[in-house]
Amino acid sequence: MPTEHDQAKQRVRERVWNALDAADAVHDATSHGRIPDFHGKDQAAERLAALARWKTAGVIKSVPDKAQLPIRITALAEGKIVYMAVPKLATPKPFYVLDPATLTASPEQAATSHIAATIAPTADVDTLQPVDIVVLGSVAVNRAGVRIGKGAGYSDIEFALLTEAGLISPDTLIVTTVHALQVIDEPIPSTEHDVTVDLIITPDEVIRTTETHRPSGILWDHLTPEKIAQIPALVLRAN
């Protein structure tokens, strides 16, 4: 049964989804129930790619959503390695490894989630390289850096797995790209396992956030036995 905390987050999602739909600000028929595929995502990706931290980065961890597709394409075209999670972290090796040196498809093709699933090898966290930039998708984010995804919670688990393996450090840059309507001026409910972002990038600006919170690893007491059982990588670490 949803808690008041969950319901408060859902109310924020609904307000943002409604605002995006009313403004015709997404490519899909509706933004509801997903990470919004917002108009201006290419411009937001260009702003990210212009940053000095991006230019020196070699490894990018990105969500597989359509809104962040231009970022993944740019990263691969520039020779950066891209990690994407297997849907729902449902395999023992839960990350796709897109390495431009070994790709059998163009960056434009390989960066899509459905083609990546057919051509990219999967890997356990123990075989991955340290991550320079983490790109998160968001439904809503405030200027403090607190964000909300679509509610499944997998991004936080992915982050925790990589952190516990020593692949995400305090120096790793955490960013999200969103439409301006997704940036809200109000508190967003958060818990100990939620990850804040360092930068919010819209088509028009780069916003440096005011708070930093990163879990030090997997918070087992925040996970139900059912959730652990669904994710092989967690099962291996729990035993």
PDB file of C-alpha atoms in Angstrom:
ATOM      1  CA  MET A   1       0.000   0.000   0.000  1.00  0.00           C
ATOM      2  CA  PRO A   2       1.470   3.416  -0.946  1.00  0.00           C
ATOM      3  CA  THR A   3       2.748   5.480   1.953  1.00  0.00           C
ATOM      4  CA  GLU A   4       2.061   9.193   2.363  1.00  0.00           C
ATOM      5  CA  HIS A   5       5.625   9.751   1.158  1.00  0.00           C
ATOM      6  CA  ASP A   6       4.889   7.797  -2.035  1.00  0.00           C
ATOM      7  CA  GLN A   7       1.614   9.636  -2.538  1.00  0.00           C
ATOM      8  CA  ALA A   8       3.328  13.016  -2.114  1.00  0.00           C
ATOM      9  CA  LYS A   9       5.859  12.102  -4.799  1.00  0.00           C
ATOM     10  CA  GLN A  10       3.074  10.938  -7.087  1.00  0.00           C
ATOM     11  CA  ARG A  11       1.249  14.239  -6.689  1.00  0.00           C
ATOM     12  CA  VAL A  12       4.377  16.054  -7.870  1.00  0.00           C
ATOM     13  CA  ARG A  13       4.659  13.712 -10.861  1.00  0.00           C
ATOM     14  CA  GLU A  14       1.047  14.261 -11.840  1.00  0.00           C
ATOM     15  CA  ARG A  15       1.401  18.053 -11.685  1.00  0.00           C
ATOM     16  CA  VAL A  16       4.491  18.021 -13.891  1.00  0.00           C
ATOM     17  CA  TRP A  17       3.061  15.506 -16.353  1.00  0.00           C
ATOM     18  CA  ASN A  18      -0.110  17.621 -16.632  1.00  0.00           C
ATOM     19  CA  ALA A  19       1.932  20.786 -17.216  1.00  0.00           C
ATOM     20  CA  LEU A  20       4.011  19.137 -19.940  1.00  0.00           C
ATOM     21  CA  ASP A  21       0.946  17.765 -21.699  1.00  0.00           C
ATOM     22  CA  ALA A  22      -0.851  21.108 -21.507  1.00  0.00           C
ATOM     23  CA  ALA A  23       2.152  22.815 -23.105  1.00  0.00           C
ATOM     24  CA  ASP A  24       2.545  20.099 -25.775  1.00  0.00           C
ATOM     25  CA  ALA A  25       6.144  19.834 -24.572  1.00  0.00           C
ATOM     26  CA  VAL A  26       6.787  16.136 -25.264  1.00  0.00           C
ATOM     27  CA  HIS A  27       7.127  13.947 -28.345  1.00  0.00           C
ATOM     28  CA  ASP A  28       4.702  11.268 -27.136  1.00  0.00           C
ATOM     29  CA  ALA A  29       0.921  11.567 -26.983  1.00  0.00           C
ATOM     30  CA  THR A  30       1.280  12.006 -23.217  1.00  0.00           C
ATOM     31  CA  SER A  31       4.109  12.319 -20.736  1.00  0.00           C
ATOM     32  CA  HIS A  32       2.204  10.419 -18.048  1.00  0.00           C
ATOM     33  CA  GLY A  33       3.756   7.252 -16.671  1.00  0.00           C
ATOM     34  CA  ARG A  34       7.221   7.780 -18.153  1.00  0.00           C
ATOM     35  CA  ILE A  35      10.369   9.859 -18.149  1.00  0.00           C
ATOM     36  CA  PRO A  36       9.190  12.670 -20.449  1.00  0.00           C
ATOM     37  CA  ASP A  37      10.653  12.668 -23.954  1.00  0.00           C
ATOM     38  CA  PHE A  38      10.761  16.442 -23.961  1.00  0.00           C
ATOM     39  CA  HIS A  39      11.103  18.905 -26.829  1.00  0.00           C
ATOM     40  CA  GLY A  40      14.578  20.432 -26.711  1.00  0.00           C
ATOM     41  CA  LYS A  41      16.392  17.276 -25.623  1.00  0.00           C
ATOM     42  CA  ASP A  42      18.967  17.786 -28.396  1.00  0.00           C
ATOM     43  CA  GLN A  43      19.749  21.290 -27.153  1.00  0.00           C
ATOM     44  CA  ALA A  44      20.070  20.024 -23.580  1.00  0.00           C
ATOM     45  CA  ALA A  45      22.494  17.329 -24.766  1.00  0.00           C
ATOM     46  CA  GLU A  46      24.537  19.977 -26.582  1.00  0.00           C
ATOM     47  CA  ARG A  47      24.776  22.021 -23.394  1.00  0.00           C
ATOM     48  CA  LEU A  48      26.030  18.988 -21.501  1.00  0.00           C
ATOM     49  CA  ALA A  49      28.549  18.142 -24.217  1.00  0.00           C
ATOM     50  CA  ALA A  50      29.936  21.702 -24.077  1.00  0.00           C
ATOM     51  CA  LEU A  51      30.955  21.349 -20.421  1.00  0.00           C
ATOM     52  CA  ALA A  52      34.621  20.906 -19.556  1.00  0.00           C
ATOM     53  CA  ARG A  53      33.769  17.901 -17.360  1.00  0.00           C
ATOM     54  CA  TRP A  54      32.121  16.188 -20.319  1.00  0.00           C
ATOM     55  CA  LYS A  55      35.094  16.780 -22.587  1.00  0.00           C
ATOM     56  CA  THR A  56      37.461  14.999 -20.181  1.00  0.00           C
ATOM     57  CA  ALA A  57      35.064  12.146 -19.332  1.00  0.00           C
ATOM     58  CA  GLY A  58      35.768   8.681 -20.678  1.00  0.00           C
ATOM     59  CA  VAL A  59      32.941   6.634 -19.136  1.00  0.00           C
ATOM     60  CA  ILE A  60      29.271   7.662 -19.009  1.00  0.00           C
ATOM     61  CA  LYS A  61      26.510   5.825 -17.147  1.00  0.00           C
ATOM     62  CA  SER A  62      23.163   6.762 -18.710  1.00  0.00           C
ATOM     63  CA  VAL A  63      19.540   5.874 -18.327  1.00  0.00           C
ATOM     64  CA  PRO A  64      18.068   4.239 -21.465  1.00  0.00           C
ATOM     65  CA  ASP A  65      15.193   6.713 -21.885  1.00  0.00           C
ATOM     66  CA  LYS A  66      14.405   8.505 -25.150  1.00  0.00           C
ATOM     67  CA  ALA A  67      14.959  11.899 -23.524  1.00  0.00           C
ATOM     68  CA  GLN A  68      18.633  11.060 -22.997  1.00  0.00           C
ATOM     69  CA  LEU A  69      19.189   9.405 -26.399  1.00  0.00           C
ATOM     70  CA  PRO A  70      21.080  12.403 -27.863  1.00  0.00           C
ATOM     71  CA  ILE A  71      23.488  12.245 -24.923  1.00  0.00           C
ATOM     72  CA  ARG A  72      24.237   8.580 -25.530  1.00  0.00           C
ATOM     73  CA  ILE A  73      24.715   9.180 -29.262  1.00  0.00           C
ATOM     74  CA  THR A  74      27.098  12.074 -28.593  1.00  0.00           C
ATOM     75  CA  ALA A  75      29.080  10.058 -26.054  1.00  0.00           C
ATOM     76  CA  LEU A  76      29.557   7.124 -28.438  1.00  0.00           C
ATOM     77  CA  ALA A  77      30.381   9.405 -31.378  1.00  0.00           C
ATOM     78  CA  GLU A  78      33.095  11.035 -29.245  1.00  0.00           C
ATOM     79  CA  GLY A  79      34.616   7.681 -28.291  1.00  0.00           C
ATOM     80  CA  LYS A  80      33.270   7.477 -24.750  1.00  0.00           C
ATOM     81  CA  ILE A  81      32.170   4.182 -23.199  1.00  0.00           C
ATOM     82  CA  VAL A  82      28.499   4.137 -22.211  1.00  0.00           C
ATOM     83  CA  TYR A  83      26.951   1.878 -19.578  1.00  0.00           C
ATOM     84  CA  MET A  84      23.198   1.282 -19.558  1.00  0.00           C
ATOM     85  CA  ALA A  85      21.301  -0.945 -17.163  1.00  0.00           C
ATOM     86  CA  VAL A  86      19.542  -4.072 -18.328  1.00  0.00           C
ATOM     87  CA  PRO A  87      15.758  -3.460 -17.937  1.00  0.00           C
ATOM     88  CA  LYS A  88      14.782  -3.946 -14.306  1.00  0.00           C
ATOM     89  CA  LEU A  89      18.339  -5.200 -13.605  1.00  0.00           C
ATOM     90  CA  ALA A  90      16.875  -8.600 -14.388  1.00  0.00           C
ATOM     91  CA  THR A  91      20.061 -10.465 -15.357  1.00  0.00           C
ATOM     92  CA  PRO A  92      23.095 -11.532 -13.292  1.00  0.00           C
ATOM     93  CA  LYS A  93      25.222  -9.184 -15.408  1.00  0.00           C
ATOM     94  CA  PRO A  94      23.012  -6.103 -15.129  1.00  0.00           C
ATOM     95  CA  PHE A  95      24.777  -3.526 -17.323  1.00  0.00           C
ATOM     96  CA  TYR A  96      25.136  -3.199 -21.088  1.00  0.00           C
ATOM     97  CA  VAL A  97      28.598  -2.052 -22.154  1.00  0.00           C
ATOM     98  CA  LEU A  98      28.642   0.129 -25.267  1.00  0.00           C
ATOM     99  CA  ASP A  99      32.277   0.549 -26.277  1.00  0.00           C
ATOM    100  CA  PRO A 100      32.818   2.567 -29.472  1.00  0.00           C
ATOM    101  CA  ALA A 101      35.973   0.539 -30.153  1.00  0.00           C
ATOM    102  CA  THR A 102      33.964  -2.658 -30.598  1.00  0.00           C
ATOM    103  CA  LEU A 103      30.501  -1.508 -31.703  1.00  0.00           C
ATOM    104  CA  THR A 104      28.938  -3.256 -34.687  1.00  0.00           C
ATOM    105  CA  ALA A 105      26.391  -0.474 -35.250  1.00  0.00           C
ATOM    106  CA  SER A 106      26.494   3.289 -35.655  1.00  0.00           C
ATOM    107  CA  PRO A 107      26.282   5.462 -32.527  1.00  0.00           C
ATOM    108  CA  GLU A 108      22.765   6.497 -33.592  1.00  0.00           C
ATOM    109  CA  GLN A 109      21.669   2.864 -33.648  1.00  0.00           C
ATOM    110  CA  ALA A 110      23.692   1.504 -30.742  1.00  0.00           C
ATOM    111  CA  ALA A 111      22.484   4.232 -28.392  1.00  0.00           C
ATOM    112  CA  THR A 112      18.866   3.094 -28.671  1.00  0.00           C
ATOM    113  CA  SER A 113      17.787   0.745 -25.926  1.00  0.00           C
ATOM    114  CA  HIS A 114      16.339  -1.925 -28.224  1.00  0.00           C
ATOM    115  CA  ILE A 115      19.437  -2.206 -30.422  1.00  0.00           C
ATOM    116  CA  ALA A 116      21.829  -1.985 -27.477  1.00  0.00           C
ATOM    117  CA  ALA A 117      20.051  -5.011 -26.047  1.00  0.00           C
ATOM    118  CA  THR A 118      20.933  -7.018 -29.161  1.00  0.00           C
ATOM    119  CA  ILE A 119      24.553  -5.984 -29.759  1.00  0.00           C
ATOM    120  CA  ALA A 120      26.070  -4.937 -26.429  1.00  0.00           C
ATOM    121  CA  PRO A 121      27.700  -7.425 -24.064  1.00  0.00           C
ATOM    122  CA  THR A 122      26.470  -7.397 -20.478  1.00  0.00           C
ATOM    123  CA  ALA A 123      28.749  -7.084 -17.478  1.00  0.00           C
ATOM    124  CA  ASP A 124      28.744  -7.361 -13.718  1.00  0.00           C
ATOM    125  CA  VAL A 125      29.831  -4.316 -11.734  1.00  0.00           C
ATOM    126  CA  ASP A 126      33.093  -6.064 -10.849  1.00  0.00           C
ATOM    127  CA  THR A 127      34.283  -5.806 -14.469  1.00  0.00           C
ATOM    128  CA  LEU A 128      33.293  -2.177 -15.132  1.00  0.00           C
ATOM    129  CA  GLN A 129      35.495   0.923 -15.110  1.00  0.00           C
ATOM    130  CA  PRO A 130      34.980   3.916 -12.786  1.00  0.00           C
ATOM    131  CA  VAL A 131      32.221   6.234 -14.000  1.00  0.00           C
ATOM    132  CA  ASP A 132      32.985   9.893 -14.765  1.00  0.00           C
ATOM    133  CA  ILE A 133      29.419  11.145 -15.356  1.00  0.00           C
ATOM    134  CA  VAL A 134      26.047   9.672 -14.391  1.00  0.00           C
ATOM    135  CA  VAL A 135      23.097  10.851 -16.503  1.00  0.00           C
ATOM    136  CA  LEU A 136      19.715  10.414 -14.815  1.00  0.00           C
ATOM    137  CA  GLY A 137      16.247  10.830 -16.223  1.00  0.00           C
ATOM    138  CA  SER A 138      13.702  12.735 -14.167  1.00  0.00           C
ATOM    139  CA  VAL A 139      10.021  13.503 -14.048  1.00  0.00           C
ATOM    140  CA  ALA A 140      10.651  16.469 -11.763  1.00  0.00           C
ATOM    141  CA  VAL A 141      13.677  18.080 -10.133  1.00  0.00           C
ATOM    142  CA  ASN A 142      14.129  21.134  -7.932  1.00  0.00           C
ATOM    143  CA  ARG A 143      17.013  23.566  -7.732  1.00  0.00           C
ATOM    144  CA  ALA A 144      18.329  21.880  -4.610  1.00  0.00           C
ATOM    145  CA  GLY A 145      18.978  18.845  -6.811  1.00  0.00           C
ATOM    146  CA  VAL A 146      16.289  16.538  -5.435  1.00  0.00           C
ATOM    147  CA  ARG A 147      14.671  14.584  -8.263  1.00  0.00           C
ATOM    148  CA  ILE A 148      11.836  12.165  -8.845  1.00  0.00           C
ATOM    149  CA  GLY A 149      11.833   9.431 -11.459  1.00  0.00           C
ATOM    150  CA  LYS A 150       8.777   7.570 -12.645  1.00  0.00           C
ATOM    151  CA  GLY A 151       8.625   5.578  -9.417  1.00  0.00           C
ATOM    152  CA  ALA A 152      10.150   2.167 -10.116  1.00  0.00           C
ATOM    153  CA  GLY A 153      13.290   2.878  -8.083  1.00  0.00           C
ATOM    154  CA  TYR A 154      15.772   1.152 -10.374  1.00  0.00           C
ATOM    155  CA  SER A 155      17.990   4.204 -10.929  1.00  0.00           C
ATOM    156  CA  ASP A 156      18.679   4.411  -7.198  1.00  0.00           C
ATOM    157  CA  ILE A 157      19.563   0.697  -7.058  1.00  0.00           C
ATOM    158  CA  GLU A 158      21.849   1.017 -10.084  1.00  0.00           C
ATOM    159  CA  PHE A 159      23.579   3.949  -8.416  1.00  0.00           C
ATOM    160  CA  ALA A 160      23.942   2.020  -5.155  1.00  0.00           C
ATOM    161  CA  LEU A 161      25.433  -1.019  -6.910  1.00  0.00           C
ATOM    162  CA  LEU A 162      28.003   1.113  -8.719  1.00  0.00           C
ATOM    163  CA  THR A 163      28.824   3.096  -5.583  1.00  0.00           C
ATOM    164  CA  GLU A 164      29.317   0.009  -3.457  1.00  0.00           C
ATOM    165  CA  ALA A 165      31.660  -1.363  -6.127  1.00  0.00           C
ATOM    166  CA  GLY A 166      33.742   1.828  -5.931  1.00  0.00           C
ATOM    167  CA  LEU A 167      32.819   2.916  -9.464  1.00  0.00           C
ATOM    168  CA  ILE A 168      31.003   6.084  -8.402  1.00  0.00           C
ATOM    169  CA  SER A 169      32.975   8.446  -6.176  1.00  0.00           C
ATOM    170  CA  PRO A 170      32.420  11.940  -4.755  1.00  0.00           C
ATOM    171  CA  ASP A 171      34.139  13.217  -7.908  1.00  0.00           C
ATOM    172  CA  THR A 172      31.600  11.596 -10.251  1.00  0.00           C
ATOM    173  CA  LEU A 173      29.345  14.240 -11.808  1.00  0.00           C
ATOM    174  CA  ILE A 174      25.611  13.527 -11.540  1.00  0.00           C
ATOM    175  CA  VAL A 175      23.375  15.301 -14.079  1.00  0.00           C
ATOM    176  CA  THR A 176      19.817  15.229 -15.360  1.00  0.00           C
ATOM    177  CA  THR A 177      18.436  16.712 -18.561  1.00  0.00           C
ATOM    178  CA  VAL A 178      14.861  17.991 -18.496  1.00  0.00           C
ATOM    179  CA  HIS A 179      12.391  20.479 -19.958  1.00  0.00           C
ATOM    180  CA  ALA A 180      12.145  23.767 -18.077  1.00  0.00           C
ATOM    181  CA  LEU A 181       8.644  22.790 -16.909  1.00  0.00           C
ATOM    182  CA  GLN A 182      10.176  19.842 -15.048  1.00  0.00           C
ATOM    183  CA  VAL A 183      12.237  22.172 -12.850  1.00  0.00           C
ATOM    184  CA  ILE A 184      10.023  23.072  -9.896  1.00  0.00           C
ATOM    185  CA  ASP A 185      10.418  25.597  -7.084  1.00  0.00           C
ATOM    186  CA  GLU A 186       9.136  23.474  -4.230  1.00  0.00           C
ATOM    187  CA  PRO A 187      10.438  20.810  -1.867  1.00  0.00           C
ATOM    188  CA  ILE A 188      10.388  17.258  -3.180  1.00  0.00           C
ATOM    189  CA  PRO A 189       9.980  14.382  -0.715  1.00  0.00           C
ATOM    190  CA  SER A 190      13.158  12.308  -0.461  1.00  0.00           C
ATOM    191  CA  THR A 191      14.623   9.457   1.539  1.00  0.00           C
ATOM    192  CA  GLU A 192      18.100   8.225   2.415  1.00  0.00           C
ATOM    193  CA  HIS A 193      18.374   6.134  -0.778  1.00  0.00           C
ATOM    194  CA  ASP A 194      17.485   9.012  -3.135  1.00  0.00           C
ATOM    195  CA  VAL A 195      20.320  10.534  -5.180  1.00  0.00           C
ATOM    196  CA  THR A 196      20.564  14.277  -5.792  1.00  0.00           C
ATOM    197  CA  VAL A 197      22.012  15.727  -8.983  1.00  0.00           C
ATOM    198  CA  ASP A 198      24.872  18.211  -9.280  1.00  0.00           C
ATOM    199  CA  LEU A 199      23.603  19.793 -12.486  1.00  0.00           C
ATOM    200  CA  ILE A 200      20.175  20.263 -14.055  1.00  0.00           C
ATOM    201  CA  ILE A 201      20.435  20.883 -17.775  1.00  0.00           C
ATOM    202  CA  THR A 202      17.517  22.264 -19.761  1.00  0.00           C
ATOM    203  CA  PRO A 203      17.504  23.361 -23.402  1.00  0.00           C
ATOM    204  CA  ASP A 204      18.162  26.910 -22.185  1.00  0.00           C
ATOM    205  CA  GLU A 205      20.411  26.732 -19.127  1.00  0.00           C
ATOM    206  CA  VAL A 206      22.709  24.785 -16.836  1.00  0.00           C
ATOM    207  CA  ILE A 207      21.592  24.942 -13.204  1.00  0.00           C
ATOM    208  CA  ARG A 208      24.081  24.150 -10.445  1.00  0.00           C
ATOM    209  CA  THR A 209      22.202  22.668  -7.520  1.00  0.00           C
ATOM    210  CA  THR A 210      22.564  23.564  -3.854  1.00  0.00           C
ATOM    211  CA  GLU A 211      22.521  20.202  -2.065  1.00  0.00           C
ATOM    212  CA  THR A 212      24.442  16.945  -2.359  1.00  0.00           C
ATOM    213  CA  HIS A 213      23.230  13.577  -1.154  1.00  0.00           C
ATOM    214  CA  ARG A 214      24.671  10.275  -2.304  1.00  0.00           C
ATOM    215  CA  PRO A 215      24.077   6.965  -0.532  1.00  0.00           C
ATOM    216  CA  SER A 216      27.330   5.199   0.299  1.00  0.00           C
ATOM    217  CA  GLY A 217      26.044   1.901  -1.078  1.00  0.00           C
ATOM    218  CA  ILE A 218      23.084  -0.458  -0.954  1.00  0.00           C
ATOM    219  CA  LEU A 219      20.635   0.364   1.841  1.00  0.00           C
ATOM    220  CA  TRP A 220      19.334  -3.121   2.491  1.00  0.00           C
ATOM    221  CA  ASP A 221      16.719  -2.025   5.013  1.00  0.00           C
ATOM    222  CA  HIS A 222      15.093   0.075   2.253  1.00  0.00           C
ATOM    223  CA  LEU A 223      14.572  -2.997   0.065  1.00  0.00           C
ATOM    224  CA  THR A 224      11.829  -5.556   0.440  1.00  0.00           C
ATOM    225  CA  PRO A 225      12.654  -9.276   0.172  1.00  0.00           C
ATOM    226  CA  GLU A 226      10.518  -9.321  -2.976  1.00  0.00           C
ATOM    227  CA  LYS A 227      12.571  -6.537  -4.598  1.00  0.00           C
ATOM    228  CA  ILE A 228      15.859  -8.219  -3.724  1.00  0.00           C
ATOM    229  CA  ALA A 229      14.631 -11.531  -5.149  1.00  0.00           C
ATOM    230  CA  GLN A 230      13.816  -9.840  -8.485  1.00  0.00           C
ATOM    231  CA  ILE A 231      17.375  -8.515  -8.990  1.00  0.00           C
ATOM    232  CA  PRO A 232      20.074 -11.200  -9.340  1.00  0.00           C
ATOM    233  CA  ALA A 233      22.906  -8.753  -8.577  1.00  0.00           C
ATOM    234  CA  LEU A 234      21.300  -8.020  -5.205  1.00  0.00           C
ATOM    235  CA  VAL A 235      20.695 -11.688  -4.506  1.00  0.00           C
ATOM    236  CA  LEU A 236      24.401 -12.406  -5.054  1.00  0.00           C
ATOM    237  CA  ARG A 237      25.426  -9.648  -2.658  1.00  0.00           C
ATOM    238  CA  ALA A 238      22.854 -10.555  -0.044  1.00  0.00           C
ATOM    239  CA  ASN A 239      24.126 -14.151   0.245  1.00  0.00           C
TER     240      ASN A 239
END
